[in-house]
Amino acid sequence: MATSLFSDIPAALTDPILGVTEAFRADTCPTKVNLGVGIYQDAHGKVPILESVKKAAAIWAATEDTKSYLPIDGVPTYNSATQELIFGKNSAALSEKRVATIQTVGGSGALKLAIDFIHRFFPESTMYVSDPSWENHRVIFEAAGVKVDTYPYYNPSTNGLRSEEMLDALRRLRPSSAVLLHACCHNPTGVDIDADTWAQIAAVCEERRLLPLIDCAYQGFGAGLEDDAAPVRAMAARGLTFFVASSYAKSFAMYRERVGALSVVTGSAKEAAVMTSQIKRGVRMIYSSPPSYGAQVVSIALTTPDLRILWERELSDMRARIREMREVFAQKLAVAIPNRDFSFILNQNGMFSYSGLSAGVVRELRERYHIYALDSGRICVAALNHNNVDSVCAAIADVLKVS
Ligand code: LMR
């Protein structure tokens, strides 16, 4: 065989989140638990297909009449329903046609299109992400050639937000700096920004002429569809220009269909048209045009009144189950580990809990108990159920040597 051209290529590092799922899949222990990846599981540990999705898919199967390409910016009804979900029915920005929305390959595709645009048109911009943030934010942004830095966010000693330090840091940024913000259900900490701090962030973004990119991957998993979008709506109402990367992976449990969108809130209808043209160009350079299935199904579910009601109920059931398991988890940890305060878990939102467990504890949980979490201590509360929560809490107690 001729000498391989690939013989000197080093292996890439294992992904800190999806790599945990790979290790979990390879584990043959029947009692294994995956608290790593952010995926909702029902009370029986199954990743459900929502009824609203099944019904919308049946409608789509009966009506699809071509496999021709979609437009570069995707399914028009999907884009308009997405805009309305994020910005609200009465949004002035929408009625003024100042928002450009484009279907993307998942929320990650939206982040990639936004950062490519920033790199091209604001080449001096650094992207600031919260400390900590979703691991893949930095990876996507740096791969686009943009320098990434952090702003203070989580305070491990209070398990809360470093609001003042965060605002001070944002006030010191150079104009046109990009800032990644999580709309709700902060990944990985579960610690969200309160309304007062959001208002101050918006004011700083305006004064300093910063470029916010809001990651809105968990709308509906915090306080509800409307409340979770409130920070985005307030920024739009203030007249700020910014990006929103959104995803239906979680809210429709359509993880593998890669259904996302990038919205750009601009200064005028004319600007929105220009931004659409630029983002479309970005799409063409990466994957040419988007896939159809997931967006068609979501579009049908969002725009068919009875399916919309069904979906909102299913989403609210998922939110309630996660909330219940968060409470059960905190209570059981308090009983199993009485000398340690876990009450902060109750103040966190969404799928995740930043548990405060060290990488060493996480490793022991995996090696001794086949319980998988992230090295950061992030636990997916949405993967807990009444059948596994006792053993998870007992294992944590044992590893912390208090049982
Ligand atoms: C997560 O944070 O676990 C999810 O967003 C899945 C992923 O792709 O990392």
Short mmCIF file of C-alpha atoms and ligand atoms in Angstrom, two decimals:
data_model
loop_
_atom_site.label_atom_id
_atom_site.label_comp_id
_atom_site.label_asym_id
_atom_site.label_seq_id
_atom_site.Cartn_x
_atom_site.Cartn_y
_atom_site.Cartn_z
CA MET A 1 0.00 0.00 0.00
CA ALA A 2 1.29 3.51 -0.79
CA THR A 3 2.28 5.64 2.21
CA SER A 4 -0.86 7.10 3.69
CA LEU A 5 -1.23 10.87 3.54
CA PHE A 6 -3.07 10.68 6.84
CA SER A 7 -0.51 8.83 8.91
CA ASP A 8 0.65 11.94 10.79
CA ILE A 9 -2.81 13.31 11.57
CA PRO A 10 -3.39 13.31 15.33
CA ALA A 11 -6.73 12.17 16.72
CA ALA A 12 -9.05 15.00 17.79
CA LEU A 13 -10.02 15.35 21.42
CA THR A 14 -13.21 13.60 22.44
CA ASP A 15 -16.16 16.00 22.61
CA PRO A 16 -16.81 17.01 26.24
CA ILE A 17 -20.57 16.47 25.88
CA LEU A 18 -21.28 14.07 23.00
CA GLY A 19 -18.14 12.10 23.95
CA VAL A 20 -19.84 11.30 27.28
CA THR A 21 -22.78 9.83 25.33
CA GLU A 22 -20.34 7.77 23.26
CA ALA A 23 -18.79 6.35 26.45
CA PHE A 24 -22.29 5.77 27.89
CA ARG A 25 -23.38 3.85 24.79
CA ALA A 26 -20.31 1.62 25.03
CA ASP A 27 -21.04 0.82 28.70
CA THR A 28 -22.86 -2.53 29.03
CA CYS A 29 -23.98 -2.08 32.66
CA PRO A 30 -27.80 -2.43 32.76
CA THR A 31 -28.21 0.22 35.47
CA LYS A 32 -26.17 2.92 33.70
CA VAL A 33 -27.55 6.48 33.72
CA ASN A 34 -26.65 9.27 31.28
CA LEU A 35 -26.90 12.65 32.99
CA GLY A 36 -24.44 14.16 30.52
CA VAL A 37 -26.10 15.35 27.34
CA GLY A 38 -29.01 17.84 27.42
CA ILE A 39 -31.81 15.61 26.21
CA TYR A 40 -35.27 15.34 27.77
CA GLN A 41 -36.29 11.85 28.84
CA ASP A 42 -39.76 10.94 30.02
CA ALA A 43 -40.66 9.28 33.35
CA HIS A 44 -39.56 5.91 31.88
CA GLY A 45 -36.21 7.16 30.65
CA LYS A 46 -37.29 7.32 27.02
CA VAL A 47 -36.62 10.23 24.65
CA PRO A 48 -40.21 10.72 23.46
CA ILE A 49 -41.57 11.58 20.05
CA LEU A 50 -44.22 14.19 20.88
CA GLU A 51 -47.81 13.48 19.81
CA SER A 52 -47.93 16.91 18.17
CA VAL A 53 -44.87 15.94 16.12
CA LYS A 54 -46.39 12.60 15.10
CA LYS A 55 -49.61 14.31 14.00
CA ALA A 56 -47.81 17.09 12.13
CA ALA A 57 -45.54 14.50 10.48
CA ALA A 58 -48.63 12.57 9.29
CA ILE A 59 -50.04 15.74 7.74
CA TRP A 60 -46.72 16.41 6.07
CA ALA A 61 -46.44 12.83 4.78
CA ALA A 62 -49.89 13.20 3.19
CA THR A 63 -49.23 16.58 1.61
CA GLU A 64 -45.57 16.62 0.54
CA ASP A 65 -45.55 16.66 -3.24
CA THR A 66 -41.96 17.35 -4.26
CA LYS A 67 -38.37 16.80 -3.19
CA SER A 68 -37.07 19.86 -4.99
CA TYR A 69 -34.66 22.18 -3.12
CA LEU A 70 -35.98 24.52 -0.48
CA PRO A 71 -35.15 28.21 -0.87
CA ILE A 72 -31.74 29.06 0.67
CA ASP A 73 -33.47 30.69 3.63
CA GLY A 74 -35.79 27.75 4.22
CA VAL A 75 -39.53 27.19 4.65
CA PRO A 76 -41.28 30.61 4.67
CA THR A 77 -44.08 29.58 7.09
CA TYR A 78 -41.47 28.10 9.44
CA ASN A 79 -39.54 31.35 9.46
CA SER A 80 -42.59 33.50 10.11
CA ALA A 81 -43.93 31.17 12.87
CA THR A 82 -40.47 31.20 14.47
CA GLN A 83 -40.36 34.99 14.43
CA GLU A 84 -43.74 35.18 16.11
CA LEU A 85 -42.80 32.63 18.76
CA ILE A 86 -39.63 34.48 19.69
CA PHE A 87 -40.64 38.12 19.26
CA GLY A 88 -44.35 37.85 20.09
CA LYS A 89 -47.55 38.53 18.17
CA ASN A 90 -47.50 42.24 18.94
CA SER A 91 -43.85 42.88 18.20
CA ALA A 92 -43.24 46.31 16.67
CA ALA A 93 -39.98 45.02 15.19
CA LEU A 94 -41.98 42.36 13.31
CA SER A 95 -44.71 44.71 12.12
CA GLU A 96 -42.00 47.11 10.95
CA LYS A 97 -40.38 44.14 9.11
CA ARG A 98 -37.06 44.83 10.83
CA VAL A 99 -36.36 41.17 11.60
CA ALA A 100 -34.72 38.78 9.14
CA THR A 101 -35.23 35.09 10.01
CA ILE A 102 -33.61 32.18 8.23
CA GLN A 103 -34.06 28.46 8.82
CA THR A 104 -30.79 26.87 9.94
CA VAL A 105 -29.30 23.45 10.58
CA GLY A 106 -30.04 23.41 14.32
CA GLY A 107 -29.17 26.18 16.74
CA SER A 108 -25.50 25.42 16.12
CA GLY A 109 -25.96 26.23 12.43
CA ALA A 110 -27.43 29.59 13.46
CA LEU A 111 -24.45 30.30 15.72
CA LYS A 112 -22.09 29.42 12.87
CA LEU A 113 -23.86 31.72 10.38
CA ALA A 114 -23.89 34.57 12.90
CA ILE A 115 -20.22 34.22 13.80
CA ASP A 116 -19.18 33.99 10.14
CA PHE A 117 -21.06 37.23 9.51
CA ILE A 118 -19.41 38.88 12.52
CA HIS A 119 -15.98 37.70 11.39
CA ARG A 120 -16.54 39.08 7.91
CA PHE A 121 -18.09 42.45 8.74
CA PHE A 122 -16.66 43.17 12.20
CA PRO A 123 -13.20 41.61 11.84
CA GLU A 124 -11.85 43.36 14.92
CA SER A 125 -14.61 42.01 17.17
CA THR A 126 -13.87 39.64 20.00
CA MET A 127 -16.74 37.36 21.04
CA TYR A 128 -17.39 37.36 24.79
CA VAL A 129 -19.11 34.35 26.30
CA SER A 130 -20.25 33.79 29.88
CA ASP A 131 -17.86 32.08 32.27
CA PRO A 132 -18.83 29.26 32.00
CA SER A 133 -20.82 28.69 28.81
CA TRP A 134 -21.87 25.75 26.64
CA GLU A 135 -18.55 24.14 25.70
CA ASN A 136 -19.30 24.26 21.98
CA HIS A 137 -19.78 28.05 21.88
CA ARG A 138 -16.06 28.67 22.09
CA VAL A 139 -15.33 25.85 19.63
CA ILE A 140 -17.73 27.20 16.97
CA PHE A 141 -16.59 30.80 17.39
CA GLU A 142 -12.85 30.08 17.40
CA ALA A 143 -13.20 27.79 14.40
CA ALA A 144 -14.67 30.79 12.54
CA GLY A 145 -11.45 32.70 13.26
CA VAL A 146 -12.94 34.96 15.95
CA LYS A 147 -11.09 35.63 19.19
CA VAL A 148 -13.11 34.43 22.20
CA ASP A 149 -12.93 35.77 25.74
CA THR A 150 -15.22 35.52 28.76
CA TYR A 151 -17.25 37.82 30.98
CA PRO A 152 -17.92 36.91 34.64
CA TYR A 153 -21.17 35.02 35.12
CA TYR A 154 -21.38 32.24 37.68
CA ASN A 155 -20.26 32.58 41.26
CA PRO A 156 -19.41 29.12 42.66
CA SER A 157 -19.38 30.37 46.24
CA THR A 158 -22.98 31.64 46.09
CA ASN A 159 -24.13 29.35 43.26
CA GLY A 160 -25.65 32.52 41.82
CA LEU A 161 -24.96 35.21 39.27
CA ARG A 162 -22.07 37.69 39.39
CA SER A 163 -24.38 40.47 38.15
CA GLU A 164 -22.27 43.48 39.09
CA GLU A 165 -19.02 42.00 37.81
CA MET A 166 -20.73 40.97 34.60
CA LEU A 167 -22.13 44.45 34.02
CA ASP A 168 -18.76 46.07 34.86
CA ALA A 169 -17.02 43.78 32.38
CA LEU A 170 -19.57 44.55 29.64
CA ARG A 171 -19.21 48.30 30.29
CA ARG A 172 -15.48 48.01 29.56
CA LEU A 173 -15.87 46.30 26.18
CA ARG A 174 -14.90 48.07 22.98
CA PRO A 175 -17.72 49.11 20.64
CA SER A 176 -18.73 46.32 18.22
CA SER A 177 -17.58 43.63 20.62
CA ALA A 178 -19.86 40.62 20.30
CA VAL A 179 -21.54 39.22 23.42
CA LEU A 180 -23.13 35.79 23.62
CA LEU A 181 -26.09 35.80 26.03
CA HIS A 182 -28.38 32.92 26.98
CA ALA A 183 -32.06 33.94 26.73
CA CYS A 184 -33.11 31.48 29.47
CA CYS A 185 -32.13 28.16 31.06
CA HIS A 186 -28.43 29.00 31.02
CA ASN A 187 -26.32 26.13 29.74
CA PRO A 188 -24.46 24.77 31.75
CA THR A 189 -25.32 26.44 35.07
CA GLY A 190 -29.13 26.73 35.07
CA VAL A 191 -28.59 30.18 36.65
CA ASP A 192 -30.52 32.82 34.73
CA ILE A 193 -30.21 36.59 34.50
CA ASP A 194 -32.98 38.41 36.42
CA ALA A 195 -35.20 41.01 34.70
CA ASP A 196 -33.46 43.97 36.34
CA THR A 197 -30.01 42.78 35.24
CA TRP A 198 -31.34 42.10 31.73
CA ALA A 199 -32.53 45.71 31.53
CA GLN A 200 -29.09 46.92 32.57
CA ILE A 201 -27.39 44.61 30.05
CA ALA A 202 -29.61 46.02 27.30
CA ALA A 203 -28.68 49.56 28.37
CA VAL A 204 -24.96 48.71 28.31
CA CYS A 205 -25.28 47.08 24.89
CA GLU A 206 -26.92 50.25 23.62
CA GLU A 207 -24.43 52.68 25.22
CA ARG A 208 -21.33 50.67 24.27
CA ARG A 209 -22.70 49.73 20.84
CA LEU A 210 -22.15 46.04 21.52
CA LEU A 211 -23.34 43.27 19.24
CA PRO A 212 -25.45 40.75 21.20
CA LEU A 213 -25.91 37.19 19.95
CA ILE A 214 -28.66 35.60 22.03
CA ASP A 215 -28.72 31.83 22.23
CA CYS A 216 -32.37 30.84 22.62
CA ALA A 217 -32.21 27.04 22.63
CA TYR A 218 -34.52 26.37 25.58
CA GLN A 219 -37.56 28.60 25.10
CA GLY A 220 -40.40 26.99 27.07
CA PHE A 221 -38.20 25.12 29.54
CA GLY A 222 -37.83 27.99 32.03
CA ALA A 223 -40.95 29.88 33.08
CA GLY A 224 -42.88 29.31 29.83
CA LEU A 225 -42.87 30.25 26.16
CA GLU A 226 -43.76 33.93 26.68
CA ASP A 227 -41.69 34.65 29.81
CA ASP A 228 -38.59 32.91 28.45
CA ALA A 229 -38.61 35.19 25.42
CA ALA A 230 -39.08 38.37 27.47
CA PRO A 231 -35.38 39.44 27.43
CA VAL A 232 -35.25 39.08 23.64
CA ARG A 233 -38.50 41.01 23.22
CA ALA A 234 -37.31 43.79 25.54
CA MET A 235 -34.09 44.18 23.54
CA ALA A 236 -36.05 44.35 20.28
CA ALA A 237 -38.49 46.90 21.79
CA ARG A 238 -35.52 49.03 22.83
CA GLY A 239 -34.43 49.29 19.21
CA LEU A 240 -31.21 47.32 19.61
CA THR A 241 -29.76 45.45 16.66
CA PHE A 242 -28.77 41.85 17.45
CA PHE A 243 -28.83 38.18 16.52
CA VAL A 244 -30.95 35.37 17.97
CA ALA A 245 -29.93 31.73 17.41
CA SER A 246 -32.91 29.51 18.20
CA SER A 247 -33.59 25.81 18.14
CA TYR A 248 -36.52 23.38 18.28
CA ALA A 249 -34.28 20.44 19.21
CA LYS A 250 -35.42 20.60 22.82
CA SER A 251 -38.87 22.20 22.68
CA PHE A 252 -40.12 19.77 20.01
CA ALA A 253 -37.80 16.92 21.15
CA MET A 254 -36.61 16.86 17.53
CA TYR A 255 -32.91 16.65 18.36
CA ARG A 256 -31.80 14.68 15.32
CA GLU A 257 -33.79 16.68 12.76
CA ARG A 258 -31.61 19.79 13.27
CA VAL A 259 -34.32 22.42 13.25
CA GLY A 260 -33.04 25.89 14.10
CA ALA A 261 -33.22 29.49 12.97
CA LEU A 262 -31.15 32.64 12.90
CA SER A 263 -33.02 35.90 13.41
CA VAL A 264 -31.37 39.26 12.92
CA VAL A 265 -33.06 42.28 14.45
CA THR A 266 -32.07 45.23 12.30
CA GLY A 267 -32.78 48.96 12.09
CA SER A 268 -35.23 48.94 9.16
CA ALA A 269 -37.03 46.75 6.62
CA LYS A 270 -34.35 47.69 4.10
CA GLU A 271 -31.58 46.56 6.42
CA ALA A 272 -33.43 43.32 7.14
CA ALA A 273 -33.51 42.55 3.40
CA VAL A 274 -29.78 43.23 3.16
CA MET A 275 -29.08 41.00 6.17
CA THR A 276 -31.20 38.23 4.65
CA SER A 277 -29.10 38.43 1.50
CA GLN A 278 -25.87 38.21 3.51
CA ILE A 279 -26.99 35.30 5.69
CA LYS A 280 -28.27 33.47 2.59
CA ARG A 281 -24.83 33.93 1.09
CA GLY A 282 -23.41 32.41 4.28
CA VAL A 283 -25.73 29.40 3.96
CA ARG A 284 -24.72 28.89 0.33
CA MET A 285 -21.05 28.86 1.30
CA ILE A 286 -21.53 26.14 3.92
CA TYR A 287 -24.41 23.80 3.03
CA SER A 288 -26.14 25.50 0.11
CA SER A 289 -29.74 25.13 1.27
CA PRO A 290 -31.43 23.59 4.31
CA PRO A 291 -33.12 20.21 4.81
CA SER A 292 -36.91 20.17 4.65
CA TYR A 293 -38.47 17.59 6.97
CA GLY A 294 -37.98 19.01 10.48
CA ALA A 295 -38.91 22.55 9.52
CA GLN A 296 -42.07 21.41 7.69
CA VAL A 297 -43.21 19.39 10.70
CA VAL A 298 -42.51 22.25 13.14
CA SER A 299 -44.20 24.72 10.82
CA ILE A 300 -47.35 22.56 10.63
CA ALA A 301 -47.41 22.08 14.42
CA LEU A 302 -46.96 25.79 15.11
CA THR A 303 -49.57 26.97 12.62
CA THR A 304 -52.35 24.33 12.94
CA PRO A 305 -54.45 25.53 15.89
CA ASP A 306 -55.21 22.16 17.53
CA LEU A 307 -51.63 20.93 17.07
CA ARG A 308 -50.32 24.17 18.50
CA ILE A 309 -52.45 23.67 21.62
CA LEU A 310 -51.27 20.05 21.88
CA TRP A 311 -47.60 21.02 21.49
CA GLU A 312 -47.83 23.77 24.10
CA ARG A 313 -49.39 21.25 26.52
CA GLU A 314 -46.67 18.69 25.83
CA LEU A 315 -43.98 21.32 26.31
CA SER A 316 -45.55 22.40 29.56
CA ASP A 317 -45.65 18.74 30.70
CA MET A 318 -41.94 18.37 29.95
CA ARG A 319 -41.22 21.57 31.88
CA ALA A 320 -43.30 20.37 34.85
CA ARG A 321 -41.62 16.94 34.93
CA ILE A 322 -38.16 18.49 34.94
CA ARG A 323 -39.24 20.87 37.73
CA GLU A 324 -40.58 17.97 39.75
CA MET A 325 -37.36 15.97 39.34
CA ARG A 326 -35.32 19.03 40.30
CA GLU A 327 -37.28 19.21 43.56
CA VAL A 328 -37.02 15.46 44.21
CA PHE A 329 -33.28 15.54 43.43
CA ALA A 330 -32.64 18.44 45.84
CA GLN A 331 -34.75 16.81 48.59
CA LYS A 332 -33.09 13.42 48.26
CA LEU A 333 -29.61 14.91 48.18
CA ALA A 334 -30.45 16.87 51.35
CA VAL A 335 -31.39 13.60 53.07
CA ALA A 336 -28.49 11.57 51.68
CA ILE A 337 -25.85 14.25 52.30
CA PRO A 338 -27.07 16.29 55.30
CA ASN A 339 -23.80 18.14 55.81
CA ARG A 340 -23.90 19.80 52.39
CA ASP A 341 -26.37 22.40 51.15
CA PHE A 342 -27.91 21.51 47.80
CA SER A 343 -30.85 23.93 48.03
CA PHE A 344 -29.32 26.09 45.26
CA ILE A 345 -30.47 23.42 42.79
CA LEU A 346 -34.02 24.72 43.30
CA ASN A 347 -33.04 28.18 42.07
CA GLN A 348 -31.74 26.87 38.76
CA ASN A 349 -33.84 26.73 35.58
CA GLY A 350 -34.21 24.45 32.62
CA MET A 351 -32.65 21.10 31.88
CA PHE A 352 -29.41 21.51 33.76
CA SER A 353 -28.02 21.72 37.22
CA TYR A 354 -24.49 22.88 37.86
CA SER A 355 -24.16 20.53 40.78
CA GLY A 356 -20.84 21.70 42.20
CA LEU A 357 -19.50 18.14 41.94
CA SER A 358 -15.81 18.11 41.01
CA ALA A 359 -14.33 16.37 37.96
CA GLY A 360 -12.90 13.77 40.35
CA VAL A 361 -16.35 13.00 41.80
CA VAL A 362 -17.80 12.83 38.28
CA ARG A 363 -15.07 10.35 37.31
CA GLU A 364 -15.78 8.14 40.32
CA LEU A 365 -19.52 8.20 39.62
CA ARG A 366 -18.79 6.94 36.15
CA GLU A 367 -16.19 4.33 37.09
CA ARG A 368 -17.93 2.91 40.16
CA TYR A 369 -21.62 3.51 39.43
CA HIS A 370 -21.92 3.88 35.64
CA ILE A 371 -23.49 7.30 36.18
CA TYR A 372 -22.37 9.75 33.51
CA ALA A 373 -22.24 13.54 34.01
CA LEU A 374 -20.05 16.26 32.51
CA ASP A 375 -16.59 16.95 33.96
CA SER A 376 -17.84 20.45 34.82
CA GLY A 377 -20.33 18.88 37.25
CA ARG A 378 -23.25 19.71 34.96
CA ILE A 379 -26.11 17.25 35.43
CA CYS A 380 -29.06 16.89 33.09
CA VAL A 381 -32.02 16.95 35.48
CA ALA A 382 -34.28 16.03 32.55
CA ALA A 383 -32.69 12.55 32.55
CA LEU A 384 -33.68 11.84 36.17
CA ASN A 385 -36.82 9.85 36.98
CA HIS A 386 -38.36 8.12 39.97
CA ASN A 387 -36.57 4.87 39.05
CA ASN A 388 -33.04 6.28 38.97
CA VAL A 389 -33.02 9.28 41.32
CA ASP A 390 -32.50 7.24 44.51
CA SER A 391 -29.53 5.35 43.14
CA VAL A 392 -28.04 8.55 41.69
CA CYS A 393 -28.32 10.33 45.05
CA ALA A 394 -26.96 7.30 46.94
CA ALA A 395 -24.02 7.10 44.54
CA ILE A 396 -23.25 10.80 44.95
CA ALA A 397 -23.44 10.41 48.73
CA ASP A 398 -21.14 7.40 48.63
CA VAL A 399 -18.58 9.13 46.43
CA LEU A 400 -18.68 12.17 48.69
CA LYS A 401 -17.99 9.66 51.51
CA VAL A 402 -20.87 10.56 53.77
CA SER A 403 -23.02 7.46 53.60
C1 LMR B 1 -26.00 19.90 25.54
O1 LMR B 1 -25.54 20.97 25.98
O2 LMR B 1 -25.89 18.83 26.14
C2 LMR B 1 -26.80 19.89 24.27
O3 LMR B 1 -26.93 21.18 23.78
C3 LMR B 1 -26.29 18.93 23.28
C4 LMR B 1 -25.00 19.34 22.63
O4 LMR B 1 -24.95 19.30 21.40
O5 LMR B 1 -24.03 19.68 23.31
#
